Coordinates of N, CA and C in Angstrom, one line a residue:
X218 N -48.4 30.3 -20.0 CA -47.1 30.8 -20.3 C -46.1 30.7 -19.2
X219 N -46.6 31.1 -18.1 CA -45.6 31.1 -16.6 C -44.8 29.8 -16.3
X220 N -46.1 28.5 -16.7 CA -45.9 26.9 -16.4 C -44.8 26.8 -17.3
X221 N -45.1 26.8 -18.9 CA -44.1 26.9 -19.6 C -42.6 27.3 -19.4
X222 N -42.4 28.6 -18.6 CA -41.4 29.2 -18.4 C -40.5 28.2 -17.5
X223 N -41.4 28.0 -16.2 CA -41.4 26.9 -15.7 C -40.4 25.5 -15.8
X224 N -41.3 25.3 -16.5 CA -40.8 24.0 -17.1 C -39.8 24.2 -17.8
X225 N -39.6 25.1 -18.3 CA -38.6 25.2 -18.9 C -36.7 25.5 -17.8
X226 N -37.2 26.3 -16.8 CA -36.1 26.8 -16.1 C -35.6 25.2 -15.0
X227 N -37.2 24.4 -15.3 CA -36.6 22.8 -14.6 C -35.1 22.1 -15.5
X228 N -36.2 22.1 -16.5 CA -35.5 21.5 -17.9 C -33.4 21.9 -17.9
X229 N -33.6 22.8 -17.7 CA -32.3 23.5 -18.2 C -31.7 23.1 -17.0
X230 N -31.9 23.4 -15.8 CA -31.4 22.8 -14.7 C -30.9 21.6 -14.4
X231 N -32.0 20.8 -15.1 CA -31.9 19.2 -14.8 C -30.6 18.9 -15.5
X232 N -30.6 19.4 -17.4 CA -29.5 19.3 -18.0 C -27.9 19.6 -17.2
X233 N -28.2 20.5 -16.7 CA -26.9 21.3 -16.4 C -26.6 20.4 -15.5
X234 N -27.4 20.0 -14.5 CA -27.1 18.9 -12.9 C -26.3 17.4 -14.1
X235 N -27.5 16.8 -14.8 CA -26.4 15.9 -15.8 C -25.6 15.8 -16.4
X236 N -25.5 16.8 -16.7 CA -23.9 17.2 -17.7 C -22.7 17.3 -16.8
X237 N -22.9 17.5 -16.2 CA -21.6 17.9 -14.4 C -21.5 16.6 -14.0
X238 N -22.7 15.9 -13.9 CA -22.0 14.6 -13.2 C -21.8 13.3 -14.1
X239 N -22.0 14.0 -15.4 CA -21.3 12.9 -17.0 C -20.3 13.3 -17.1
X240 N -19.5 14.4 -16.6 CA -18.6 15.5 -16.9 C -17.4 14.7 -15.4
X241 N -18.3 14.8 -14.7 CA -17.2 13.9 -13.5 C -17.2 12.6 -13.3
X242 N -17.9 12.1 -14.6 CA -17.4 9.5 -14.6 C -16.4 9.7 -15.6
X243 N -15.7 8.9 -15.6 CA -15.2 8.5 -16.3 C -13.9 7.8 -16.2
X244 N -13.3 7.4 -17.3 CA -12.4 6.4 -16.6 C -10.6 7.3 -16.3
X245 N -9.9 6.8 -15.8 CA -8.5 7.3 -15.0 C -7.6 6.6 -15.4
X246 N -6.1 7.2 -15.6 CA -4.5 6.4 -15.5 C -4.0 7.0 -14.1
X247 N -3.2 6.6 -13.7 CA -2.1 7.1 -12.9 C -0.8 6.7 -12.2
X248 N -0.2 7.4 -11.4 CA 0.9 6.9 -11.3 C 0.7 7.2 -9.9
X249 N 1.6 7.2 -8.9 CA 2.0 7.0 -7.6 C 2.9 6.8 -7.0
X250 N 3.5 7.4 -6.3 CA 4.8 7.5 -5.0 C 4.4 7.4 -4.0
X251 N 5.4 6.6 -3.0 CA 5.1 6.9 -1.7 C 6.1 6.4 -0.8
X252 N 6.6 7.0 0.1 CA 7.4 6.9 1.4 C 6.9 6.0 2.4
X253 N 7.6 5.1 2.7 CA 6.9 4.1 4.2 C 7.9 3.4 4.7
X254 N 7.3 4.2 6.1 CA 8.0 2.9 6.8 C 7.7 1.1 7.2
X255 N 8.2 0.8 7.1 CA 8.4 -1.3 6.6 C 8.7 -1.8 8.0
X256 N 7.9 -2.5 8.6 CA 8.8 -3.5 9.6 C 8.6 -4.9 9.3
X257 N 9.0 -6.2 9.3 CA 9.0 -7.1 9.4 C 8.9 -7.9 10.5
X258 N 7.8 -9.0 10.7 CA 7.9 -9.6 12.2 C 8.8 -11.1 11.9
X259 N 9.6 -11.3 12.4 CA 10.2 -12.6 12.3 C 9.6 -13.8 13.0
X260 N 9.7 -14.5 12.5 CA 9.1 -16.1 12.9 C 9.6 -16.4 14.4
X261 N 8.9 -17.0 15.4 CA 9.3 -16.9 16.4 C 10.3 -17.5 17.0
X262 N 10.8 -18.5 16.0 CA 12.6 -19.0 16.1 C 13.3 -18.1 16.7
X263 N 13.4 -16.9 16.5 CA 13.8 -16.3 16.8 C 14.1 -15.8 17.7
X264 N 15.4 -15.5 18.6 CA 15.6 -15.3 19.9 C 14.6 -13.7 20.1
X265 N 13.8 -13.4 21.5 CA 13.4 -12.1 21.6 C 14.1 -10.9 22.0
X266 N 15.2 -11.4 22.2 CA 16.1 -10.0 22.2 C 16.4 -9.1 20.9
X267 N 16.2 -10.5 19.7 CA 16.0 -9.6 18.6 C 15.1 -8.5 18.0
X268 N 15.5 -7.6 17.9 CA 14.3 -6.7 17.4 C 14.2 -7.0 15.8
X269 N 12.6 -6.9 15.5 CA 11.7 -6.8 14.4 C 12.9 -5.9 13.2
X270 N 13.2 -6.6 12.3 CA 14.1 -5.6 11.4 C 12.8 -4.6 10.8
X271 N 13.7 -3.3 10.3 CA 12.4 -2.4 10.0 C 13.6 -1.4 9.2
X272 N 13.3 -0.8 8.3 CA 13.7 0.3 7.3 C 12.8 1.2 6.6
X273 N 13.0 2.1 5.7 CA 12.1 3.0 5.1 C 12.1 2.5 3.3
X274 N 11.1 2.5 3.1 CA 11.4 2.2 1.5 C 10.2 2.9 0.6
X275 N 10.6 3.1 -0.7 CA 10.0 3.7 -1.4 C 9.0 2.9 -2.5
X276 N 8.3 3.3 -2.7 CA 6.8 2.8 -3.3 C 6.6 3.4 -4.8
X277 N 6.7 2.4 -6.0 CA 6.6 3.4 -6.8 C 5.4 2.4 -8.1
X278 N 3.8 2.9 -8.3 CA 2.9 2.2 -8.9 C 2.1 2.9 -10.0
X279 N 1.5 1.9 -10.5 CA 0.6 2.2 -11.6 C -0.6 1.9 -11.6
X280 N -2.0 2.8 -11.6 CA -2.8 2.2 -11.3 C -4.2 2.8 -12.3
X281 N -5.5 1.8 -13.0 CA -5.8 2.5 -13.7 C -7.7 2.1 -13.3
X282 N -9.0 3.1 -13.3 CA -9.9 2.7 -13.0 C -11.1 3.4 -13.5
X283 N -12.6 3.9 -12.6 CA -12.9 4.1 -13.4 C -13.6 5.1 -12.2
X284 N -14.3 6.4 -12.6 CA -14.7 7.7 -11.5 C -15.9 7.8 -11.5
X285 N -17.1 7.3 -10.7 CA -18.0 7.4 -10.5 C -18.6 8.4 -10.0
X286 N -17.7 9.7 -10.1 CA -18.2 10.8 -9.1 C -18.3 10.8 -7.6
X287 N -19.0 10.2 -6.6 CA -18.8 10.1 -5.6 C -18.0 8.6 -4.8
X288 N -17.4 8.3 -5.8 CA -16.5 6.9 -5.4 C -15.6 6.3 -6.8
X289 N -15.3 5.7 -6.6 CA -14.0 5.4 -7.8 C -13.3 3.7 -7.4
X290 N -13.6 2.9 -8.5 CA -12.6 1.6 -8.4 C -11.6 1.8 -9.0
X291 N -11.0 0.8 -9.4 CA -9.7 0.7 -9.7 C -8.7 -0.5 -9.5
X292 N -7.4 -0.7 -10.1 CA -6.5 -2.0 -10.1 C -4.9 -1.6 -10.9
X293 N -4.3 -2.1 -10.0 CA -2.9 -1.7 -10.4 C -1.6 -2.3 -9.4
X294 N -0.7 -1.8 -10.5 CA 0.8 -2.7 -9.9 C 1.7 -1.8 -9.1
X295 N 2.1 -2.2 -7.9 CA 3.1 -1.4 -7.5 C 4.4 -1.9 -6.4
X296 N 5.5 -1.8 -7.1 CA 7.0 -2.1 -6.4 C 7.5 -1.5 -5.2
X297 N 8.0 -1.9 -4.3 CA 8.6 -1.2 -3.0 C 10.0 -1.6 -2.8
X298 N 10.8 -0.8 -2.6 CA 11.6 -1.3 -3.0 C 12.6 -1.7 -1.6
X299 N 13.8 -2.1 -1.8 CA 14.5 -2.8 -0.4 C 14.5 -2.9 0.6
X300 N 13.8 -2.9 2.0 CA 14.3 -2.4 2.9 C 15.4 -3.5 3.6
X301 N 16.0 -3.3 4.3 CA 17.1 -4.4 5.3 C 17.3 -3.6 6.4
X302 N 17.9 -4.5 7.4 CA 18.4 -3.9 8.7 C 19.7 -4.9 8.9
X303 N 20.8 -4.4 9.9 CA 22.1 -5.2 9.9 C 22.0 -5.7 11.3
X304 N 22.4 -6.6 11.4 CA 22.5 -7.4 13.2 C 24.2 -7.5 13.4
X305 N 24.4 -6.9 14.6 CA 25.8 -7.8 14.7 C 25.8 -7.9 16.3
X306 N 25.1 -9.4 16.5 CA 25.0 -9.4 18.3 C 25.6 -10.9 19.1
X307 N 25.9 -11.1 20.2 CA 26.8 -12.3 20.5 C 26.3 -12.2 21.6
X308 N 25.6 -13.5 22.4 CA 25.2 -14.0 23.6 C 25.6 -15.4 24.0
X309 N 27.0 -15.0 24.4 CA 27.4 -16.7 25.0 C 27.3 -17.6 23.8
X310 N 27.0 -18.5 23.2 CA 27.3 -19.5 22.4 C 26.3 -18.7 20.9
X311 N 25.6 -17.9 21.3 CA 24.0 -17.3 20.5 C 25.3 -16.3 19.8
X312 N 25.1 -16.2 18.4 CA 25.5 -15.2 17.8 C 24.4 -14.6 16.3
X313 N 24.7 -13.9 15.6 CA 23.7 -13.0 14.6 C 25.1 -12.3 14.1
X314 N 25.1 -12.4 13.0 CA 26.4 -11.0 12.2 C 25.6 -11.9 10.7
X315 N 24.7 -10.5 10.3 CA 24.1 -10.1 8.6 C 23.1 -9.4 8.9
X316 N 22.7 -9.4 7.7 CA 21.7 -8.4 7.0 C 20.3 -9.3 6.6
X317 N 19.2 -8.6 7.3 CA 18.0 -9.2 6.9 C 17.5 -8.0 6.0
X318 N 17.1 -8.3 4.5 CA 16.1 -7.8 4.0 C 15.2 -8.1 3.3
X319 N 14.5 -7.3 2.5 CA 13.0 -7.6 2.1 C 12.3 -6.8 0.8
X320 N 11.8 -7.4 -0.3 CA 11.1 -6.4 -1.1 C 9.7 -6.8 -1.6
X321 N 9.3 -5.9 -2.4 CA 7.6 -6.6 -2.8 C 7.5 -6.1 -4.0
X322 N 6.3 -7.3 -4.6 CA 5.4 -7.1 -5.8 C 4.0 -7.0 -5.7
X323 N 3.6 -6.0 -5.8 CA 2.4 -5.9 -5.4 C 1.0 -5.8 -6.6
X324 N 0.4 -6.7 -6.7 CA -1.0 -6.5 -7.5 C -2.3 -6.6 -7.0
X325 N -2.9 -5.1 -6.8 CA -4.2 -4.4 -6.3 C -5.1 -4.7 -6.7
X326 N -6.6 -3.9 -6.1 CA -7.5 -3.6 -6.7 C -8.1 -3.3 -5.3
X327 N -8.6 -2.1 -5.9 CA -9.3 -0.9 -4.2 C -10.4 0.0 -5.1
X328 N -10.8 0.6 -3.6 CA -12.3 1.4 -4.0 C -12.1 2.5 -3.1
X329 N -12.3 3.5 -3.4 CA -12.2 5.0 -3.0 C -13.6 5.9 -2.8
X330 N -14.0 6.6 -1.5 CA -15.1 7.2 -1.4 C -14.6 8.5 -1.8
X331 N -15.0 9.0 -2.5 CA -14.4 10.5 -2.8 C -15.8 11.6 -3.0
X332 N -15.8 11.9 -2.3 CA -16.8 13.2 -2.0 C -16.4 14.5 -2.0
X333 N -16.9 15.7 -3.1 CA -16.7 17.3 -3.4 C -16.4 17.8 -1.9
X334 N -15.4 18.6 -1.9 CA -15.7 19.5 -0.7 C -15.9 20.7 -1.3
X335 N -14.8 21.1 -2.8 CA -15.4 22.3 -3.6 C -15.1 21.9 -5.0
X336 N -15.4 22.8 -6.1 CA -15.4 22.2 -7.2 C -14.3 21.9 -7.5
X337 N -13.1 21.7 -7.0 CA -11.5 21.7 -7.9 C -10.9 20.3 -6.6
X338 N -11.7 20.0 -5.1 CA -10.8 19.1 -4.6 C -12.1 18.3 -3.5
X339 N -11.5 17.2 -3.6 CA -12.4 16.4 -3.0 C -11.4 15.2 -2.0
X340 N -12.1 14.9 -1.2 CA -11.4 14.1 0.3 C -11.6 12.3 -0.3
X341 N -10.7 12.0 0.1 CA -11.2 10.6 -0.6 C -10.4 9.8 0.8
X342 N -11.5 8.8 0.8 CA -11.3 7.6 1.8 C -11.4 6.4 1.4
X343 N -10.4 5.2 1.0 CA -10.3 4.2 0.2 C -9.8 2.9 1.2
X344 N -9.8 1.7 0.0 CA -9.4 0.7 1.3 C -8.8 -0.5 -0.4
X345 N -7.9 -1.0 0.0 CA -7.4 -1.7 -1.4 C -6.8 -3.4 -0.5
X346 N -6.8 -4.1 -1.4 CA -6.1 -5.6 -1.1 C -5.9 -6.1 -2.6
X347 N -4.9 -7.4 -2.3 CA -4.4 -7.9 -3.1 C -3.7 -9.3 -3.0
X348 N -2.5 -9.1 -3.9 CA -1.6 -10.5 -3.8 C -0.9 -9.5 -3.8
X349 N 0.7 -10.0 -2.8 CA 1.6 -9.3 -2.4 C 2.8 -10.4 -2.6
X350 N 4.0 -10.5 -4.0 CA 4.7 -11.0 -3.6 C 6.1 -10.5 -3.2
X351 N 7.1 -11.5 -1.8 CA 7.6 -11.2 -1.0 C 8.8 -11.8 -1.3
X352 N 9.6 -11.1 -1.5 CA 11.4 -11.8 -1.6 C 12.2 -11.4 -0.1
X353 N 12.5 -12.3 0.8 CA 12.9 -12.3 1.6 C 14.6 -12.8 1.6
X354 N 15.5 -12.0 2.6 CA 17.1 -13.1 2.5 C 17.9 -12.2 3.3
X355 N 18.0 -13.3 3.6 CA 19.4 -13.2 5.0 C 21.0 -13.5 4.5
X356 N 21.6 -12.7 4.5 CA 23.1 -12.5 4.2 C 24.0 -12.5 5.7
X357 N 24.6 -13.8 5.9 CA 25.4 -13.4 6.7 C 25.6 -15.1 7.3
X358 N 25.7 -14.6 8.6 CA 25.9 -16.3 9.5 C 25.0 -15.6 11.3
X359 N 23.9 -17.2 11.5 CA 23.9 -17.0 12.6 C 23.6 -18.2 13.5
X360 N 23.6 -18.6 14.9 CA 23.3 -19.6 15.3 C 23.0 -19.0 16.5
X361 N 21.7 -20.1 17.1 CA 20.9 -19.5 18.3 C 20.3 -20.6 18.8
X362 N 19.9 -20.8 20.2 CA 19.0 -21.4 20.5 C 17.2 -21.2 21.0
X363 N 16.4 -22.0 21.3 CA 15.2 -21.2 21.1 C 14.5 -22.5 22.2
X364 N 13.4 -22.0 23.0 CA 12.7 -23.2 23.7 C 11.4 -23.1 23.4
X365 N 10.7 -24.1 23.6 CA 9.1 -24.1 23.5 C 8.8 -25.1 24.7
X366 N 7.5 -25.2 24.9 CA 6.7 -26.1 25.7 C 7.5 -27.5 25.1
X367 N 7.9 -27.6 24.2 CA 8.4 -29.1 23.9 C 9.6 -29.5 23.9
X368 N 10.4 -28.1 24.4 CA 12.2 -28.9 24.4 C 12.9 -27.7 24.0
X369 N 13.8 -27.9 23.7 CA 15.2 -27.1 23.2 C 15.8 -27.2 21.6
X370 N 15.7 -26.3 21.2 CA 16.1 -26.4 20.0 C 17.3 -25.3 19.4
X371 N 18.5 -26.2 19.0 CA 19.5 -24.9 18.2 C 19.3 -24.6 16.2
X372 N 19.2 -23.5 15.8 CA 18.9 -23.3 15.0 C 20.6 -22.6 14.2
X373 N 21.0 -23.0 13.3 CA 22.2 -22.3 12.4 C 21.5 -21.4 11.1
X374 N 21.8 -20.4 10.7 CA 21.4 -20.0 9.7 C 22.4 -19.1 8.7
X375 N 22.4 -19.6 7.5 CA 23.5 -18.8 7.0 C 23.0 -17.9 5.2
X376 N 23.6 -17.5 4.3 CA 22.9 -17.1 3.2 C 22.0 -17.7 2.8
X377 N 20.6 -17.0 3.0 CA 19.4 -17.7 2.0 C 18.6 -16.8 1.8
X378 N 17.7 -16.9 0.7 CA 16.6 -15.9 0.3 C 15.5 -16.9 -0.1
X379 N 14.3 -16.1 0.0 CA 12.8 -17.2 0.2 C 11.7 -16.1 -0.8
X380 N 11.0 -17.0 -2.0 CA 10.1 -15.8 -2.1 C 8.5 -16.7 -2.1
X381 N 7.6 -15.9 -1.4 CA 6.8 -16.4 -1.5 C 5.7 -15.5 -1.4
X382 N 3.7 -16.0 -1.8 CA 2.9 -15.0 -2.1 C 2.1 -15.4 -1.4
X383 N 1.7 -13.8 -0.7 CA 0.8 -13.4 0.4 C -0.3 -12.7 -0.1
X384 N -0.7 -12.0 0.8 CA -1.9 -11.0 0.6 C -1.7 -9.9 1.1
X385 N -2.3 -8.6 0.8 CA -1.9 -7.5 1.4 C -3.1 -6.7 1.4
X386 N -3.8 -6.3 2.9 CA -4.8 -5.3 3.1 C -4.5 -4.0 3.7
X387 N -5.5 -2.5 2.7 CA -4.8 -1.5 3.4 C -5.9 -0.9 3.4
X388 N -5.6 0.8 3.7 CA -6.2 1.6 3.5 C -5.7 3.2 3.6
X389 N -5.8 4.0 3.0 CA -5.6 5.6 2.7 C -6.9 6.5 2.7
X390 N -6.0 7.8 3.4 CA -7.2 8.8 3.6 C -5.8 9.9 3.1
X391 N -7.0 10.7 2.1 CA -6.0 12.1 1.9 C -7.1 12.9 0.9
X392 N -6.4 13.5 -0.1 CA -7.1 14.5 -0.9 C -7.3 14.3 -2.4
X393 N -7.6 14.8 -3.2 CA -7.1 14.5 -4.5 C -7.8 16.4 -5.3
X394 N -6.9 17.2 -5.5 CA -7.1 18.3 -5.9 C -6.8 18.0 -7.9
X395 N -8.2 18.7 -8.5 CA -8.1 18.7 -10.2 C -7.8 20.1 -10.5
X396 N -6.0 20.2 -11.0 CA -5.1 21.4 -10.9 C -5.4 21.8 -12.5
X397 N -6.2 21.3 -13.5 CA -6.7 21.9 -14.7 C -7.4 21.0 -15.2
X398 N -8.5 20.7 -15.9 CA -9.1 20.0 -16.3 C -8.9 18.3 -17.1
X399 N -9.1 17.2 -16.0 CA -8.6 16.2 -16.3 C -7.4 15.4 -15.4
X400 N -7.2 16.9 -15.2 CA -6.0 16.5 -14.2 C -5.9 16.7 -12.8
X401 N -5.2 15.5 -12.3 CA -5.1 15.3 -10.7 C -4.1 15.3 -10.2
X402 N -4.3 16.0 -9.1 CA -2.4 15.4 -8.3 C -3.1 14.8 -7.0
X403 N -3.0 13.7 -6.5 CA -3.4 13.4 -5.4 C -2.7 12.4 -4.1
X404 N -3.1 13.1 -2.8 CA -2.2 12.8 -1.6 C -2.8 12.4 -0.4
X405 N -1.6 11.8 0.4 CA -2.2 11.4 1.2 C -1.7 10.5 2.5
X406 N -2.0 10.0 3.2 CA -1.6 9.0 4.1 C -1.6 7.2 3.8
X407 N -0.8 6.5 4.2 CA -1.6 5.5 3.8 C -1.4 4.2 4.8
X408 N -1.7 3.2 4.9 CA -0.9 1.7 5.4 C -1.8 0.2 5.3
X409 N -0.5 -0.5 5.2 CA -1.2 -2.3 5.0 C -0.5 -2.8 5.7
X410 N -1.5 -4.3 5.3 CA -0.5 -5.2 6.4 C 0.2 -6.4 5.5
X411 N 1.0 -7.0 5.8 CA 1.3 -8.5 4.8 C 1.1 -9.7 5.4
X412 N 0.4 -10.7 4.6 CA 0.5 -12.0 5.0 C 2.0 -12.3 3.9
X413 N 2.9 -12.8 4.7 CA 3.8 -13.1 3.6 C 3.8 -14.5 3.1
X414 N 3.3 -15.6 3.8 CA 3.3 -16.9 3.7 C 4.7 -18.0 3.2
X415 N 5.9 -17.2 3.8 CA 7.0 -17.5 3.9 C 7.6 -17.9 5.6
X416 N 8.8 -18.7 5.0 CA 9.5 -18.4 6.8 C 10.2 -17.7 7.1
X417 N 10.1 -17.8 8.2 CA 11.0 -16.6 8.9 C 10.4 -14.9 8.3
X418 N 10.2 -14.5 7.9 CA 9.0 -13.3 7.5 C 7.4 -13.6 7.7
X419 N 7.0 -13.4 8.8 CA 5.6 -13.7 9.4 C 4.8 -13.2 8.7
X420 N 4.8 -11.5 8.6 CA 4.0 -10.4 8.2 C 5.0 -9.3 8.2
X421 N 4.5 -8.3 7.6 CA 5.2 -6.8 7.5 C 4.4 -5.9 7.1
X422 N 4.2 -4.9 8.0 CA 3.4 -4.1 8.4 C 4.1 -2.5 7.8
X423 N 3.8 -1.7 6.6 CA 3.9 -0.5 6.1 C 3.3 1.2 6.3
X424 N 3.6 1.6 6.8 CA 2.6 3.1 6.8 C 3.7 4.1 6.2
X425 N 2.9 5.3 5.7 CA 3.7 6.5 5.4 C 2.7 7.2 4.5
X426 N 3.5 8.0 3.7 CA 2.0 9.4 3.1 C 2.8 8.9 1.3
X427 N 1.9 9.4 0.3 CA 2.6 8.9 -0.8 C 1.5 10.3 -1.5
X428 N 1.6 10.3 -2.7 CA 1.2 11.4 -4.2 C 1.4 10.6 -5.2
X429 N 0.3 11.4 -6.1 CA 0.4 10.7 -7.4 C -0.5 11.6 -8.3
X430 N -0.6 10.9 -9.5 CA -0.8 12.1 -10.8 C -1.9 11.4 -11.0
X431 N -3.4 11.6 -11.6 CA -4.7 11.2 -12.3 C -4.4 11.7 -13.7
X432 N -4.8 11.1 -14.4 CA -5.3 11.8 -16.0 C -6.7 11.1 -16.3
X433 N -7.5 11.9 -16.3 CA -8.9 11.8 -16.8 C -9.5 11.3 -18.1
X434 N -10.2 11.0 -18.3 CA -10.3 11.0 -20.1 C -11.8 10.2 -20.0

């Protein structure tokens, strides 16, 4: 009778431990915001007195996957929107007067380590890449000279925009708290880098903190 009892107080246990963690897979929507700062490296035409254009831009995505309980995939789209910087500089024959800016389209797919710290919030450490496409354009007028190991070269540049597709690798560390059943609000830090595979926009490098909503199901 004792063994029985036994076996029985295993039994009920085991259920309860599987039910909790059928209770935490399943699959996810969500949405996402996020603040960052953007720099751009320019192609090395570029005279070095120029500084790297850089602004702040806003992040706003969609992203849907599936919860494995102690990790989570996932894939999704997300927009950033303008940044630009203004030049207006004159060095002897060398001049710059416009606006460099920049935006993106971005299509993901990332994996997330998300491990309980208590029952309602768990720490998640992720890493995501993709295709990143890049609209780049210069508004304005500028002419400059530039040297290499091979000679002297003058460069004119006036209105143009360029788009072309890169790749984008990142990664985020933050939280993700379930504020009623199903539901997530989750935060965090984040940053990538860009291959933009354009000229004159080399790479562009993002960091900042961003939130976003889960819905469970």
């Amino acid at each position: 009778m004792a063994n029985m009892v036994k076996f029985g107080a295993v039994v009920v246990a085991a259920t309860a431990i599987l039910s909790s963690s059928a209770a935490a897979q399943g699959g996810f929507v969500g949405v996402e915001g996020a603040l960052l700062q953007s720099q751009v490296k320019l192609d090395d035409i570029y005279p070095s007195v120029l500084d790297d254009p850089k602004d702040t831009s806003i992040e706003l995505g969609l992203k849907a996957g599936y919860d494995f309980d102690v990790f989570r995939v996932w894939g999704g789209y997300s927009y950033r929107t303008k940044g630009s910087e203004d030049y207006n500089m004159k060095d002897g024959a060398d001049f710059i007067n416009g606006e460099f800016n920049w935006q993106t389209h971005n299509i993901l797919v990332g994996a997330d380590y998300t491990p309980s710290l208590t029952d309602s919030f768990k720490l998640t450490l992720g890493a995501y890449t993709g295709i990143s496409i890049v609209r780049g354009e210069f508004t304005g007028q500028a002419q400059f000279t530039t040297q290499d190991s091979y000679g002297t070269y003058e460069f004119t540049l006036s209105d143009n925009s360029i788009t072309g597709v890169g790749s984008i690798w990142g990664a985020k560390l933050g939280g993700i708290y379930e504020v009623v059943e199903n539901n997530e609000i989750e935060f965090g830090i984040k940053g990538d880098y860009k291959i933009t595979d354009i000229e004159d926009y080399d790479n562009i490098l993002n960091y900042g903190v961003y939130v976003g909503y889960n819905y469970k199901f």
